[in-house]
PDB file of C-alpha atoms in Angstrom:
ATOM      1  CA  MET S   1       5.223 -20.508 -23.901  1.00 59.00           C
ATOM      2  CA  ALA S   2       4.590 -18.212 -26.881  1.00 62.00           C
ATOM      3  CA  PRO S   3       3.453 -14.643 -26.065  1.00 60.00           C
ATOM      4  CA  ALA S   4       0.060 -15.107 -27.758  1.00 62.00           C
ATOM      5  CA  LEU S   5      -0.586 -18.267 -25.728  1.00 62.00           C
ATOM      6  CA  LYS S   6       0.479 -16.498 -22.526  1.00 66.00           C
ATOM      7  CA  ASN S   7      -1.967 -13.681 -23.286  1.00 72.00           C
ATOM      8  CA  ASP S   8      -4.782 -16.206 -23.866  1.00 83.00           C
ATOM      9  CA  CYS S   9      -3.970 -17.880 -20.537  1.00 90.00           C
ATOM     10  CA  LYS S  10      -3.913 -14.497 -18.809  1.00 93.00           C
ATOM     11  CA  SER S  11      -7.324 -13.603 -20.264  1.00 93.00           C
ATOM     12  CA  LEU S  12      -8.807 -16.854 -18.992  1.00 94.00           C
ATOM     13  CA  LEU S  13      -7.267 -16.312 -15.553  1.00 96.00           C
ATOM     14  CA  ARG S  14      -8.596 -12.750 -15.425  1.00 97.00           C
ATOM     15  CA  ASN S  15     -12.132 -13.951 -16.151  1.00 96.00           C
ATOM     16  CA  LYS S  16     -11.852 -16.677 -13.520  1.00 97.00           C
ATOM     17  CA  LEU S  17     -10.508 -14.252 -10.905  1.00 97.00           C
ATOM     18  CA  ARG S  18     -13.137 -11.588 -11.654  1.00 97.00           C
ATOM     19  CA  ALA S  19     -15.835 -14.215 -11.037  1.00 97.00           C
ATOM     20  CA  CYS S  20     -14.077 -15.316  -7.856  1.00 96.00           C
ATOM     21  CA  LEU S  21     -13.921 -11.736  -6.541  1.00 97.00           C
ATOM     22  CA  ALA S  22     -17.561 -11.113  -7.424  1.00 96.00           C
ATOM     23  CA  ALA S  23     -18.507 -14.172  -5.345  1.00 97.00           C
ATOM     24  CA  ILE S  24     -17.010 -12.745  -2.126  1.00 97.00           C
ATOM     25  CA  PRO S  25     -19.878 -11.130  -0.179  1.00 96.00           C
ATOM     26  CA  LEU S  26     -19.371  -7.452   0.653  1.00 96.00           C
ATOM     27  CA  PRO S  27     -19.287  -7.935   4.471  1.00 97.00           C
ATOM     28  CA  GLU S  28     -16.603 -10.606   4.081  1.00 97.00           C
ATOM     29  CA  ARG S  29     -14.653  -8.413   1.648  1.00 97.00           C
ATOM     30  CA  ARG S  30     -14.700  -5.587   4.224  1.00 97.00           C
ATOM     31  CA  LYS S  31     -13.416  -7.872   7.004  1.00 98.00           C
ATOM     32  CA  LYS S  32     -10.683  -9.270   4.797  1.00 98.00           C
ATOM     33  CA  SER S  33      -9.657  -5.755   3.727  1.00 98.00           C
ATOM     34  CA  LEU S  34      -9.329  -4.674   7.363  1.00 98.00           C
ATOM     35  CA  VAL S  35      -7.118  -7.697   8.089  1.00 98.00           C
ATOM     36  CA  VAL S  36      -4.784  -6.891   5.196  1.00 98.00           C
ATOM     37  CA  CYS S  37      -4.663  -3.178   6.039  1.00 98.00           C
ATOM     38  CA  ALA S  38      -3.737  -4.045   9.647  1.00 98.00           C
ATOM     39  CA  ARG S  39      -0.993  -6.425   8.457  1.00 98.00           C
ATOM     40  CA  LEU S  40       0.410  -3.777   6.160  1.00 98.00           C
ATOM     41  CA  TRP S  41       0.291  -1.124   8.883  1.00 98.00           C
ATOM     42  CA  ARG S  42       2.267  -3.335  11.277  1.00 98.00           C
ATOM     43  CA  SER S  43       4.914  -4.147   8.677  1.00 98.00           C
ATOM     44  CA  ASP S  44       8.364  -2.617   8.921  1.00 98.00           C
ATOM     45  CA  PHE S  45       8.085  -1.591   5.269  1.00 97.00           C
ATOM     46  CA  VAL S  46       5.107   0.674   5.935  1.00 98.00           C
ATOM     47  CA  GLN S  47       6.421   1.939   9.254  1.00 97.00           C
ATOM     48  CA  GLU S  48       9.803   2.879   7.775  1.00 98.00           C
ATOM     49  CA  ALA S  49       8.570   4.270   4.452  1.00 98.00           C
ATOM     50  CA  ARG S  50       8.245   8.004   4.049  1.00 98.00           C
ATOM     51  CA  ALA S  51       6.635   8.179   0.585  1.00 98.00           C
ATOM     52  CA  ILE S  52       4.061   5.541  -0.334  1.00 98.00           C
ATOM     53  CA  LEU S  53       2.147   4.864  -3.529  1.00 98.00           C
ATOM     54  CA  ILE S  54      -1.194   3.236  -2.730  1.00 98.00           C
ATOM     55  CA  TYR S  55      -4.297   2.793  -4.842  1.00 97.00           C
ATOM     56  CA  ALA S  56      -7.892   3.812  -4.188  1.00 96.00           C
ATOM     57  CA  ALA S  57      -9.810   0.566  -4.639  1.00 95.00           C
ATOM     58  CA  ARG S  58     -12.393  -0.425  -7.193  1.00 91.00           C
ATOM     59  CA  LYS S  59     -15.548  -2.074  -5.811  1.00 88.00           C
ATOM     60  CA  ASP S  60     -14.133  -5.579  -6.282  1.00 90.00           C
ATOM     61  CA  GLU S  61     -10.630  -4.841  -4.933  1.00 95.00           C
ATOM     62  CA  LEU S  62      -9.214  -4.959  -1.465  1.00 97.00           C
ATOM     63  CA  ASP S  63     -10.341  -1.706   0.182  1.00 97.00           C
ATOM     64  CA  THR S  64      -7.336   0.409   1.145  1.00 98.00           C
ATOM     65  CA  ARG S  65      -9.230   3.357   2.653  1.00 97.00           C
ATOM     66  CA  PRO S  66      -8.503   2.401   6.293  1.00 97.00           C
ATOM     67  CA  LEU S  67      -4.776   2.221   5.564  1.00 98.00           C
ATOM     68  CA  ILE S  68      -4.729   5.434   3.524  1.00 98.00           C
ATOM     69  CA  ARG S  69      -6.425   7.343   6.336  1.00 97.00           C
ATOM     70  CA  ARG S  70      -3.973   5.939   8.869  1.00 98.00           C
ATOM     71  CA  LEU S  71      -0.972   6.790   6.693  1.00 98.00           C
ATOM     72  CA  LEU S  72      -2.189  10.360   6.281  1.00 98.00           C
ATOM     73  CA  HIS S  73      -2.882  10.676  10.009  1.00 97.00           C
ATOM     74  CA  GLN S  74       0.687   9.560  10.745  1.00 97.00           C
ATOM     75  CA  GLY S  75       2.124  12.180   8.412  1.00 97.00           C
ATOM     76  CA  LYS S  76       3.321   9.835   5.679  1.00 98.00           C
ATOM     77  CA  THR S  77       3.602  11.195   2.150  1.00 98.00           C
ATOM     78  CA  VAL S  78       0.816   9.411   0.264  1.00 98.00           C
ATOM     79  CA  TYR S  79       0.532   9.234  -3.512  1.00 98.00           C
ATOM     80  CA  ILE S  80      -2.539   7.958  -5.364  1.00 97.00           C
ATOM     81  CA  PRO S  81      -2.271   7.012  -9.054  1.00 95.00           C
ATOM     82  CA  ARG S  82      -4.431   8.487 -11.779  1.00 93.00           C
ATOM     83  CA  VAL S  83      -4.506   6.967 -15.248  1.00 86.00           C
ATOM     84  CA  SER S  84      -4.261   9.515 -18.050  1.00 84.00           C
ATOM     85  CA  PRO S  85      -3.536   9.307 -21.778  1.00 83.00           C
ATOM     86  CA  ARG S  86       0.133   9.892 -20.831  1.00 82.00           C
ATOM     87  CA  GLY S  87       0.174   6.889 -18.485  1.00 84.00           C
ATOM     88  CA  VAL S  88      -0.097   6.634 -14.718  1.00 89.00           C
ATOM     89  CA  LEU S  89       0.453   9.934 -12.951  1.00 93.00           C
ATOM     90  CA  LEU S  90       1.073  10.141  -9.216  1.00 96.00           C
ATOM     91  CA  TYR S  91      -0.561  12.764  -7.035  1.00 97.00           C
ATOM     92  CA  ARG S  92       0.178  13.534  -3.420  1.00 97.00           C
ATOM     93  CA  ILE S  93      -2.919  13.713  -1.273  1.00 97.00           C
ATOM     94  CA  HIS S  94      -3.325  15.273   2.157  1.00 96.00           C
ATOM     95  CA  ASP S  95      -7.034  14.663   2.832  1.00 95.00           C
ATOM     96  CA  PHE S  96      -8.856  11.548   1.658  1.00 93.00           C
ATOM     97  CA  LYS S  97     -12.249  13.223   1.237  1.00 92.00           C
ATOM     98  CA  LYS S  98     -11.143  16.575  -0.165  1.00 95.00           C
ATOM     99  CA  ASP S  99      -8.398  15.429  -2.519  1.00 96.00           C
ATOM    100  CA  LEU S 100     -10.187  12.522  -4.265  1.00 95.00           C
ATOM    101  CA  ARG S 101     -13.275  12.310  -6.450  1.00 94.00           C
ATOM    102  CA  PRO S 102     -14.910   9.540  -8.500  1.00 92.00           C
ATOM    103  CA  GLY S 103     -13.267   9.240 -11.897  1.00 85.00           C
ATOM    104  CA  ILE S 104     -14.456   7.941 -15.227  1.00 74.00           C
ATOM    105  CA  TYR S 105     -14.910   4.341 -13.995  1.00 73.00           C
ATOM    106  CA  GLY S 106     -16.201   5.324 -10.552  1.00 82.00           C
ATOM    107  CA  ILE S 107     -12.763   4.768  -9.013  1.00 87.00           C
ATOM    108  CA  LEU S 108     -11.627   7.481  -6.641  1.00 92.00           C
ATOM    109  CA  GLU S 109      -8.807   9.477  -8.162  1.00 93.00           C
ATOM    110  CA  PRO S 110      -6.912  12.634  -7.256  1.00 95.00           C
ATOM    111  CA  ARG S 111      -8.282  16.010  -8.259  1.00 91.00           C
ATOM    112  CA  PRO S 112      -5.376  17.092 -10.493  1.00 84.00           C
ATOM    113  CA  HIS S 113      -5.941  20.832 -10.047  1.00 85.00           C
ATOM    114  CA  GLN S 114      -6.081  20.513  -6.277  1.00 86.00           C
ATOM    115  CA  VAL S 115      -3.107  18.271  -5.508  1.00 92.00           C
ATOM    116  CA  ARG S 116       0.541  18.186  -6.582  1.00 94.00           C
ATOM    117  CA  ARG S 117       2.077  15.646  -8.921  1.00 94.00           C
ATOM    118  CA  GLY S 118       4.729  13.322  -7.628  1.00 95.00           C
ATOM    119  CA  GLN S 119       7.551  11.366  -9.204  1.00 94.00           C
ATOM    120  CA  VAL S 120       8.334   7.660  -8.974  1.00 95.00           C
ATOM    121  CA  ARG S 121      11.867   8.472  -7.874  1.00 95.00           C
ATOM    122  CA  HIS S 122      10.490   9.908  -4.610  1.00 95.00           C
ATOM    123  CA  LEU S 123       8.738   6.671  -3.582  1.00 98.00           C
ATOM    124  CA  ASP S 124       9.963   4.225  -0.958  1.00 97.00           C
ATOM    125  CA  LEU S 125       7.064   1.798  -1.160  1.00 98.00           C
ATOM    126  CA  ALA S 126       4.296   0.866  -3.609  1.00 98.00           C
ATOM    127  CA  ILE S 127       1.164  -1.031  -2.536  1.00 98.00           C
ATOM    128  CA  ILE S 128      -0.262  -2.479  -5.730  1.00 98.00           C
ATOM    129  CA  PRO S 129      -3.552  -4.222  -6.553  1.00 97.00           C
ATOM    130  CA  GLY S 130      -3.931  -7.134  -8.909  1.00 97.00           C
ATOM    131  CA  LEU S 131      -6.382  -9.751 -10.000  1.00 97.00           C
ATOM    132  CA  GLY S 132      -3.983 -12.533  -9.055  1.00 98.00           C
ATOM    133  CA  PHE S 133      -0.581 -13.176  -7.523  1.00 98.00           C
ATOM    134  CA  THR S 134       1.828 -16.021  -6.981  1.00 98.00           C
ATOM    135  CA  ALA S 135       3.814 -16.461  -3.781  1.00 97.00           C
ATOM    136  CA  GLY S 136       6.908 -15.685  -5.858  1.00 97.00           C
ATOM    137  CA  GLY S 137       5.673 -12.188  -6.716  1.00 98.00           C
ATOM    138  CA  VAL S 138       4.222 -12.636 -10.203  1.00 98.00           C
ATOM    139  CA  ARG S 139       1.251 -10.275 -10.531  1.00 98.00           C
ATOM    140  CA  LEU S 140      -1.680 -10.540 -12.906  1.00 97.00           C
ATOM    141  CA  GLY S 141      -3.151  -7.082 -13.433  1.00 95.00           C
ATOM    142  CA  ARG S 142      -6.263  -6.046 -15.287  1.00 92.00           C
ATOM    143  CA  GLY S 143      -4.465  -6.009 -18.639  1.00 89.00           C
ATOM    144  CA  GLY S 144      -3.673  -2.339 -19.173  1.00 89.00           C
ATOM    145  CA  GLY S 145      -0.039  -2.614 -18.105  1.00 90.00           C
ATOM    146  CA  HIS S 146      -0.233   0.719 -16.258  1.00 91.00           C
ATOM    147  CA  PHE S 147       1.513  -0.378 -13.071  1.00 94.00           C
ATOM    148  CA  ASP S 148       4.097  -2.429 -14.989  1.00 95.00           C
ATOM    149  CA  ARG S 149       5.103   0.609 -17.054  1.00 94.00           C
ATOM    150  CA  LEU S 150       5.209   2.842 -13.981  1.00 93.00           C
ATOM    151  CA  LEU S 151       7.171   0.438 -11.784  1.00 94.00           C
ATOM    152  CA  ALA S 152       9.603  -0.579 -14.519  1.00 94.00           C
ATOM    153  CA  HIS S 153      11.355   2.710 -13.725  1.00 84.00           C
ATOM    154  CA  ALA S 154      11.391   2.104  -9.979  1.00 92.00           C
ATOM    155  CA  PRO S 155      13.827  -0.679  -9.048  1.00 94.00           C
ATOM    156  CA  HIS S 156      14.517   1.117  -5.744  1.00 96.00           C
ATOM    157  CA  VAL S 157      10.865   0.895  -4.640  1.00 98.00           C
ATOM    158  CA  VAL S 158       9.658  -1.999  -2.474  1.00 98.00           C
ATOM    159  CA  LYS S 159       6.591  -3.387  -4.241  1.00 98.00           C
ATOM    160  CA  ILE S 160       3.881  -5.110  -2.211  1.00 98.00           C
ATOM    161  CA  GLY S 161       1.030  -6.797  -4.030  1.00 98.00           C
ATOM    162  CA  VAL S 162      -2.194  -6.961  -2.026  1.00 98.00           C
ATOM    163  CA  GLY S 163      -5.335  -8.980  -2.415  1.00 98.00           C
ATOM    164  CA  PHE S 164      -7.510 -11.664  -0.901  1.00 98.00           C
ATOM    165  CA  ARG S 165      -6.211 -15.194  -0.383  1.00 97.00           C
ATOM    166  CA  GLU S 166      -8.597 -16.334  -3.133  1.00 97.00           C
ATOM    167  CA  GLN S 167      -6.389 -14.381  -5.536  1.00 98.00           C
ATOM    168  CA  LEU S 168      -3.261 -16.422  -4.781  1.00 98.00           C
ATOM    169  CA  LEU S 169      -2.416 -18.804  -7.599  1.00 97.00           C
ATOM    170  CA  LYS S 170       0.280 -21.426  -7.986  1.00 96.00           C
ATOM    171  CA  LYS S 171       1.275 -20.154 -11.409  1.00 96.00           C
ATOM    172  CA  ILE S 172       0.683 -17.127 -13.617  1.00 96.00           C
ATOM    173  CA  PRO S 173       2.263 -16.859 -17.058  1.00 93.00           C
ATOM    174  CA  ALA S 174       4.703 -13.948 -16.936  1.00 91.00           C
ATOM    175  CA  MET S 175       5.928 -11.760 -19.756  1.00 90.00           C
ATOM    176  CA  PRO S 176       9.382 -10.111 -19.731  1.00 90.00           C
ATOM    177  CA  HIS S 177       7.832  -6.671 -19.073  1.00 90.00           C
ATOM    178  CA  ASP S 178       5.796  -7.853 -16.051  1.00 94.00           C
ATOM    179  CA  VAL S 179       7.153  -6.264 -12.878  1.00 96.00           C
ATOM    180  CA  ARG S 180       7.407  -8.671  -9.952  1.00 97.00           C
ATOM    181  CA  MET S 181       6.262  -7.767  -6.499  1.00 98.00           C
ATOM    182  CA  ASN S 182       8.793  -8.056  -3.667  1.00 98.00           C
ATOM    183  CA  PHE S 183       6.093  -9.295  -1.289  1.00 98.00           C
ATOM    184  CA  ILE S 184       2.452 -10.370  -1.375  1.00 98.00           C
ATOM    185  CA  VAL S 185       0.071  -9.651   1.523  1.00 98.00           C
ATOM    186  CA  THR S 186      -3.329 -11.316   1.781  1.00 98.00           C
ATOM    187  CA  ASP S 187      -5.784 -12.156   4.492  1.00 97.00           C
TER     188      ASP S 187
END
């Protein structure tokens, strides 16, 4: 499939998945998020990882707050991404409430003057959001390519895509620069 056609297909899929996510009632989204966070917590990957990249969720994404709090409580090194003009920067947080604030799009992000920057090379595990996933690890992001650029330099990192089961698709057109997830976890 030609790149332009793949991009058109991706745009259509993004619109379809945004509508699908918007249709999930908030109480159901919360329950589903708790299920996924519990599955991740019990996984060997999370238990054995020392340094973990995890996102602070948008309103329509799987809520990772319960897992982040648990990781911090257990003494794991937790990095939250922050998008800047230079790309995705990683910041180590120690306290969920003190170290994060709403950013430009209302998404919680690290306070850069309060927390230290991290490097991809220090990560063991990355828990990554997406609009859609295939069982084979193809991820459809929001279109900015931020996580693909960041993770392209991290072949050593185990990448887990997380979302709701409604986000699982049979096929997503992939581009050569799209970084595949090693595993997908849903409710």
